[in-house]
PDB file of C-alpha atoms in Angstrom:
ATOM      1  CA  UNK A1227     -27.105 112.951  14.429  1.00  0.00           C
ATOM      2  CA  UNK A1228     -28.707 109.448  13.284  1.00  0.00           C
ATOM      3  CA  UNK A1229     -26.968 106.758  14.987  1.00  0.00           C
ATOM      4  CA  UNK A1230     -25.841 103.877  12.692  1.00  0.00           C
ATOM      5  CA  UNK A1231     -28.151 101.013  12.934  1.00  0.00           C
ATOM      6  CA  UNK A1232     -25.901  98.340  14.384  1.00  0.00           C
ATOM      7  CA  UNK A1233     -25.928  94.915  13.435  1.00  0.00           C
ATOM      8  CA  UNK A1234     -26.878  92.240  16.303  1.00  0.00           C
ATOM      9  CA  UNK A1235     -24.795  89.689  17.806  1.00  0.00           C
ATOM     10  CA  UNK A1236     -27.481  86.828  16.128  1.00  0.00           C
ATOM     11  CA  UNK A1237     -26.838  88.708  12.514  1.00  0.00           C
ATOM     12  CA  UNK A1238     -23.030  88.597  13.122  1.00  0.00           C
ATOM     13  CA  UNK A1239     -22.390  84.990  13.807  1.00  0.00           C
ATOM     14  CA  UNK A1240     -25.622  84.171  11.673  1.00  0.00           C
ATOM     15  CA  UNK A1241     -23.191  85.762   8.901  1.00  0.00           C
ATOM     16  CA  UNK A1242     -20.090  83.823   9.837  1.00  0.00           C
ATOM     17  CA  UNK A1243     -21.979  80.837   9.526  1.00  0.00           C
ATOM     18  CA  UNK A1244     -22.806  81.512   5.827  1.00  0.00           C
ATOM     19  CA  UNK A1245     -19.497  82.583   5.464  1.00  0.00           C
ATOM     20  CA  UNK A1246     -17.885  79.872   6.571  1.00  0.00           C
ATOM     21  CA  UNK A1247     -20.173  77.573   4.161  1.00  0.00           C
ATOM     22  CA  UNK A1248     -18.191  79.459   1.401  1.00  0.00           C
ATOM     23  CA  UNK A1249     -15.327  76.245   2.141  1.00  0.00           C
ATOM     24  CA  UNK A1250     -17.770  73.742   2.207  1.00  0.00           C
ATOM     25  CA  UNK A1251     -16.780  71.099  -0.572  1.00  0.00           C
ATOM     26  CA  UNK A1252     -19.807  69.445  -0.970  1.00  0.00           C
ATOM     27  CA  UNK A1253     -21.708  69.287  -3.728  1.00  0.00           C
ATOM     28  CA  UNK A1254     -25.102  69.728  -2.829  1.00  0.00           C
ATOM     29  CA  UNK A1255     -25.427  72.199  -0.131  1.00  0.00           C
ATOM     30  CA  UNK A1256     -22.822  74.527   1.860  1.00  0.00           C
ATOM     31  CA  UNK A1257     -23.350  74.274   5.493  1.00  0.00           C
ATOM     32  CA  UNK A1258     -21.808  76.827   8.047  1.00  0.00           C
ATOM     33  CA  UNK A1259     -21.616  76.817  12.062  1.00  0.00           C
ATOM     34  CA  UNK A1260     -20.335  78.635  14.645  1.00  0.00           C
ATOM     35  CA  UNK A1261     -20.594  77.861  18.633  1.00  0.00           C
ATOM     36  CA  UNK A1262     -20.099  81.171  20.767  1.00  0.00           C
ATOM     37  CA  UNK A1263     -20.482  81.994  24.480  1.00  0.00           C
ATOM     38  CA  UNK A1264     -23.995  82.925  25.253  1.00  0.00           C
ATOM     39  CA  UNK A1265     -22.625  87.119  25.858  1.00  0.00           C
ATOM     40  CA  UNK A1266     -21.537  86.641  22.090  1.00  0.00           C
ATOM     41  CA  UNK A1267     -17.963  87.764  23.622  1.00  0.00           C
ATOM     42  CA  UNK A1268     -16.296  84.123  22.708  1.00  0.00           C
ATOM     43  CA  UNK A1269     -16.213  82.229  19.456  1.00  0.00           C
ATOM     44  CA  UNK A1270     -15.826  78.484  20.494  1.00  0.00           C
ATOM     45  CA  UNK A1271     -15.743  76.599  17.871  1.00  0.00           C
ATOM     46  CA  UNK A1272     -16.460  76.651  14.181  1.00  0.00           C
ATOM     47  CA  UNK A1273     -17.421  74.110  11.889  1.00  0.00           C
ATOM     48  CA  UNK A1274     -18.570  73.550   7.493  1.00  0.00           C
ATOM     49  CA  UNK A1275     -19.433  70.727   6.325  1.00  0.00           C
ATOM     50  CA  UNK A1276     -17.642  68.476   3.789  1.00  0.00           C
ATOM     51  CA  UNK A1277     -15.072  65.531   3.791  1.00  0.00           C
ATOM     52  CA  UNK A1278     -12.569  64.197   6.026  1.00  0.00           C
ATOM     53  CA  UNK A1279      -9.492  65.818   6.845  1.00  0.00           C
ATOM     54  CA  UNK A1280      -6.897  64.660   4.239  1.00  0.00           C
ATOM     55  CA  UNK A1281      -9.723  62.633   2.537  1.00  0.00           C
ATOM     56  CA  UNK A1282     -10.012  64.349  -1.131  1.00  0.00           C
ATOM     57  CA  UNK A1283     -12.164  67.810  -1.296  1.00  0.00           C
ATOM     58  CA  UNK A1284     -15.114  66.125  -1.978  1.00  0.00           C
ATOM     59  CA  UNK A1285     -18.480  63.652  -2.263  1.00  0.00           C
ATOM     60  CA  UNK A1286     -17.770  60.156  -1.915  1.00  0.00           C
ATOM     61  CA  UNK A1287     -21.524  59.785  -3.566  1.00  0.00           C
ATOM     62  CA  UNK A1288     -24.208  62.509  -4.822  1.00  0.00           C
ATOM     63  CA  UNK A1289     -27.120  60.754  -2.752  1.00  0.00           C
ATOM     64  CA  UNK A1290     -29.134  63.451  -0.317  1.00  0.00           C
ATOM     65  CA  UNK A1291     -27.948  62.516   2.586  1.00  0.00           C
ATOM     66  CA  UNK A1292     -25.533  59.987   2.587  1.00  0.00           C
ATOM     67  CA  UNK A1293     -23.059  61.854   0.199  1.00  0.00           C
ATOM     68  CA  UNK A1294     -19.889  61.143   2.746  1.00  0.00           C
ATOM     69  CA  UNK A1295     -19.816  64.291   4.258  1.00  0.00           C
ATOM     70  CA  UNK A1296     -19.191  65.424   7.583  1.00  0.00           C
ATOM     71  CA  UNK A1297     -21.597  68.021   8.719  1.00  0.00           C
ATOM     72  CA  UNK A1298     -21.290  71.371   9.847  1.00  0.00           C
ATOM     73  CA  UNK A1299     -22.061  71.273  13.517  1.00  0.00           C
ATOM     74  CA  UNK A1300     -20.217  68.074  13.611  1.00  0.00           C
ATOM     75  CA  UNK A1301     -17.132  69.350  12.798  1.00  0.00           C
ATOM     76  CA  UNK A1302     -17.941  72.216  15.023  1.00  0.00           C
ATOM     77  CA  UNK A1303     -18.842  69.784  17.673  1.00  0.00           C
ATOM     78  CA  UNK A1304     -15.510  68.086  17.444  1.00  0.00           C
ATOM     79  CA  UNK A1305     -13.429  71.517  17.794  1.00  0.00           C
ATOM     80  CA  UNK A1306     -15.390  73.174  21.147  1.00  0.00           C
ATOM     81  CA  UNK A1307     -12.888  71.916  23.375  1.00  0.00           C
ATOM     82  CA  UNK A1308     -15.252  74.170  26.001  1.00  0.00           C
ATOM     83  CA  UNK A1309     -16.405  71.926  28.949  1.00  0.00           C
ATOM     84  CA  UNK A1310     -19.969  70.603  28.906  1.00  0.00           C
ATOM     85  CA  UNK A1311     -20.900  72.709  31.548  1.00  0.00           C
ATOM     86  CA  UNK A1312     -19.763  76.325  29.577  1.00  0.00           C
ATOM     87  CA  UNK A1313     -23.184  77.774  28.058  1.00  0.00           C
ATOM     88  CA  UNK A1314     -23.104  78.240  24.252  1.00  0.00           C
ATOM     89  CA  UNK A1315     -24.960  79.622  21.386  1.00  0.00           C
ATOM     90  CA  UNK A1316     -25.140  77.638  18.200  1.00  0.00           C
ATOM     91  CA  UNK A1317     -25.704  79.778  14.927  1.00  0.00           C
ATOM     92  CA  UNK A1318     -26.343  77.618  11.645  1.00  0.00           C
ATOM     93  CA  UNK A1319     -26.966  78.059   8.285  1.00  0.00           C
ATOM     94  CA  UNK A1320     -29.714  75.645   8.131  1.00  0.00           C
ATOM     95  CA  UNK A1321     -31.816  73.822  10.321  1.00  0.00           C
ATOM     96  CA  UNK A1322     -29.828  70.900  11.464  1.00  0.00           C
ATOM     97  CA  UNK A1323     -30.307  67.612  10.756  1.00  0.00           C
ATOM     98  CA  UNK A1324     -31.875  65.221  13.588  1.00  0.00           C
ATOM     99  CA  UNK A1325     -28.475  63.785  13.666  1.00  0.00           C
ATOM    100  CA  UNK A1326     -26.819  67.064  14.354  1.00  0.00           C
ATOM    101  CA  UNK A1327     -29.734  68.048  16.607  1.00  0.00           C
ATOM    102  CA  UNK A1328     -28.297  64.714  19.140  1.00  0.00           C
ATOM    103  CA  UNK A1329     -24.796  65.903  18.567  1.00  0.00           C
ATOM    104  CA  UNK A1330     -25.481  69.282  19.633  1.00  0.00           C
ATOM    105  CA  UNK A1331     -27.412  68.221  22.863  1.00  0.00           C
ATOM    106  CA  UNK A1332     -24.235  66.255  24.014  1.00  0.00           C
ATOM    107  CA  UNK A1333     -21.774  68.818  23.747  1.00  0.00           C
ATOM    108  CA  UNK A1334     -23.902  69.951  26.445  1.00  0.00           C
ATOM    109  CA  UNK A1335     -24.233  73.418  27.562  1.00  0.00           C
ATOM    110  CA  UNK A1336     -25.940  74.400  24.403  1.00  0.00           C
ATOM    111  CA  UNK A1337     -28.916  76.868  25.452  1.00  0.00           C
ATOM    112  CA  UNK A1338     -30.064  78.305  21.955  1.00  0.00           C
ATOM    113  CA  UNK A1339     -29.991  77.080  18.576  1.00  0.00           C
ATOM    114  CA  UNK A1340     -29.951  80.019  15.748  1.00  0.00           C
ATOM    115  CA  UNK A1341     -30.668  79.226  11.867  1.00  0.00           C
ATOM    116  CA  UNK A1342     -31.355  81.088   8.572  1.00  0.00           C
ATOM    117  CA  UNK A1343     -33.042  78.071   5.903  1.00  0.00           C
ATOM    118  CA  UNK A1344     -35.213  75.566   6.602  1.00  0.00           C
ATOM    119  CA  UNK A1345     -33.505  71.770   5.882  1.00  0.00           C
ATOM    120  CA  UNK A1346     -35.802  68.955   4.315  1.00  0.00           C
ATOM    121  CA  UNK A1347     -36.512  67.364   7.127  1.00  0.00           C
ATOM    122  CA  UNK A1348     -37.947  69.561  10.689  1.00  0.00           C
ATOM    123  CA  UNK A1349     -37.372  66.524  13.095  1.00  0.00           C
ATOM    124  CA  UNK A1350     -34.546  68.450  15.065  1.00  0.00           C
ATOM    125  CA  UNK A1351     -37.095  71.174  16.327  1.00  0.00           C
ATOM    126  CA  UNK A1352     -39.021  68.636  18.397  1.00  0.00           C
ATOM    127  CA  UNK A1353     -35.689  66.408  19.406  1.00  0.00           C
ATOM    128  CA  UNK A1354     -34.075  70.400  20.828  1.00  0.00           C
ATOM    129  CA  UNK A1355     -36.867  70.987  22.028  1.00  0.00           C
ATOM    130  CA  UNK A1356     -37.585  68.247  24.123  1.00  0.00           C
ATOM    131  CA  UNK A1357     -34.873  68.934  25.968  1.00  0.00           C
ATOM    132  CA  UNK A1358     -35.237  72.256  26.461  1.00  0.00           C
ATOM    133  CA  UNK A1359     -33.302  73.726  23.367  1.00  0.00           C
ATOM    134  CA  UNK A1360     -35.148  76.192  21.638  1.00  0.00           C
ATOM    135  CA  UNK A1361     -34.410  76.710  17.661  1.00  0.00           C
ATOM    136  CA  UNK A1362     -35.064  80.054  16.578  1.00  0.00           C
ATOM    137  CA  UNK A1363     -35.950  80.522  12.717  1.00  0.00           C
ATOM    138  CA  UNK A1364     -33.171  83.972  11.838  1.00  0.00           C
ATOM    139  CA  UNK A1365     -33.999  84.479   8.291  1.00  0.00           C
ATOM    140  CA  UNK A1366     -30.692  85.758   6.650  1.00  0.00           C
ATOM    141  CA  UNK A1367     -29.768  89.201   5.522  1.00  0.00           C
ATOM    142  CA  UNK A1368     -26.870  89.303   3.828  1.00  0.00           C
ATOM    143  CA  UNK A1369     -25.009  92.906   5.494  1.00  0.00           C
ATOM    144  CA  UNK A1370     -24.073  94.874   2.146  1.00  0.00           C
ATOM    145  CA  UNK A1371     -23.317  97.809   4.315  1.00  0.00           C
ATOM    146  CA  UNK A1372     -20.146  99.462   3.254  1.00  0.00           C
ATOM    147  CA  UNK A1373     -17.513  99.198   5.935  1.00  0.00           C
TER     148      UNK A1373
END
């Protein structure tokens, strides 16, 4: 008997990611993240990007980058309440931001960054990178497999 081709760890979260886009309220693009424990056993933290808590489900402005929106690994960023020194794998829907990329390294422990699209801008790659964070293209395949 054929044994069912499994899904990996990377493809799981990589999925949660986009699913958790699904509540993004902005405008222009849904953003998804999700922190886990480098065995994949723990989810830390997740995060999607749009506005403020209690701030209307929104844009404050349609401009590329400065629309008012909190980003994804920001808002994951502010719920890892895992210590600095607890290892983590970050899986996001897009390549983040240069911003993102600094907010990432000081949550600390972060040892691999995971994304499925390419952003606008690639500056990130070389800021995770020069501190030893490596960001790892995952192109994403939606599982259709019938559960």
């Amino acid at each position: 008997m054929k044994e069912p081709q499994r899904p990996s760890f990377e493809q799981i979260y990589l999925d949660l990611a986009f699913t958790l886009a699904k509540r993004s309220t902005c405008h222009r693009l849904q953003v998804g993240t999700v922190i886990t424990s480098t065995d994949f056993r723990k989810v830390l933290a997740i995060g999607y990007n749009g506005n403020a808590t209690g701030l209307h489900n929104g844009c404050d402005r349609d401009e590329a980058g400065n629309c008012g929106c909190l980003h994804s690994e920001e808002n994951a960023v502010i719920n890892c309440d895992a210590p600095r020194f607890t290892e983590k794998m970050v899986f996001v829907t897009h390549l983040p931001c240069a911003q993102c990329a600094k907010r990432l390294i000081n949550l600390g422990g972060v040892k691999k960054v995971y994304y499925g699209l390419d952003y606008r801008l690639k500056d990130s790659i070389e800021i995770l990178s020069s501190v030893g964070i490596p960001c790892v293209s995952t192109p994403f395949k939606q599982n259709t497999q019938a559960v």
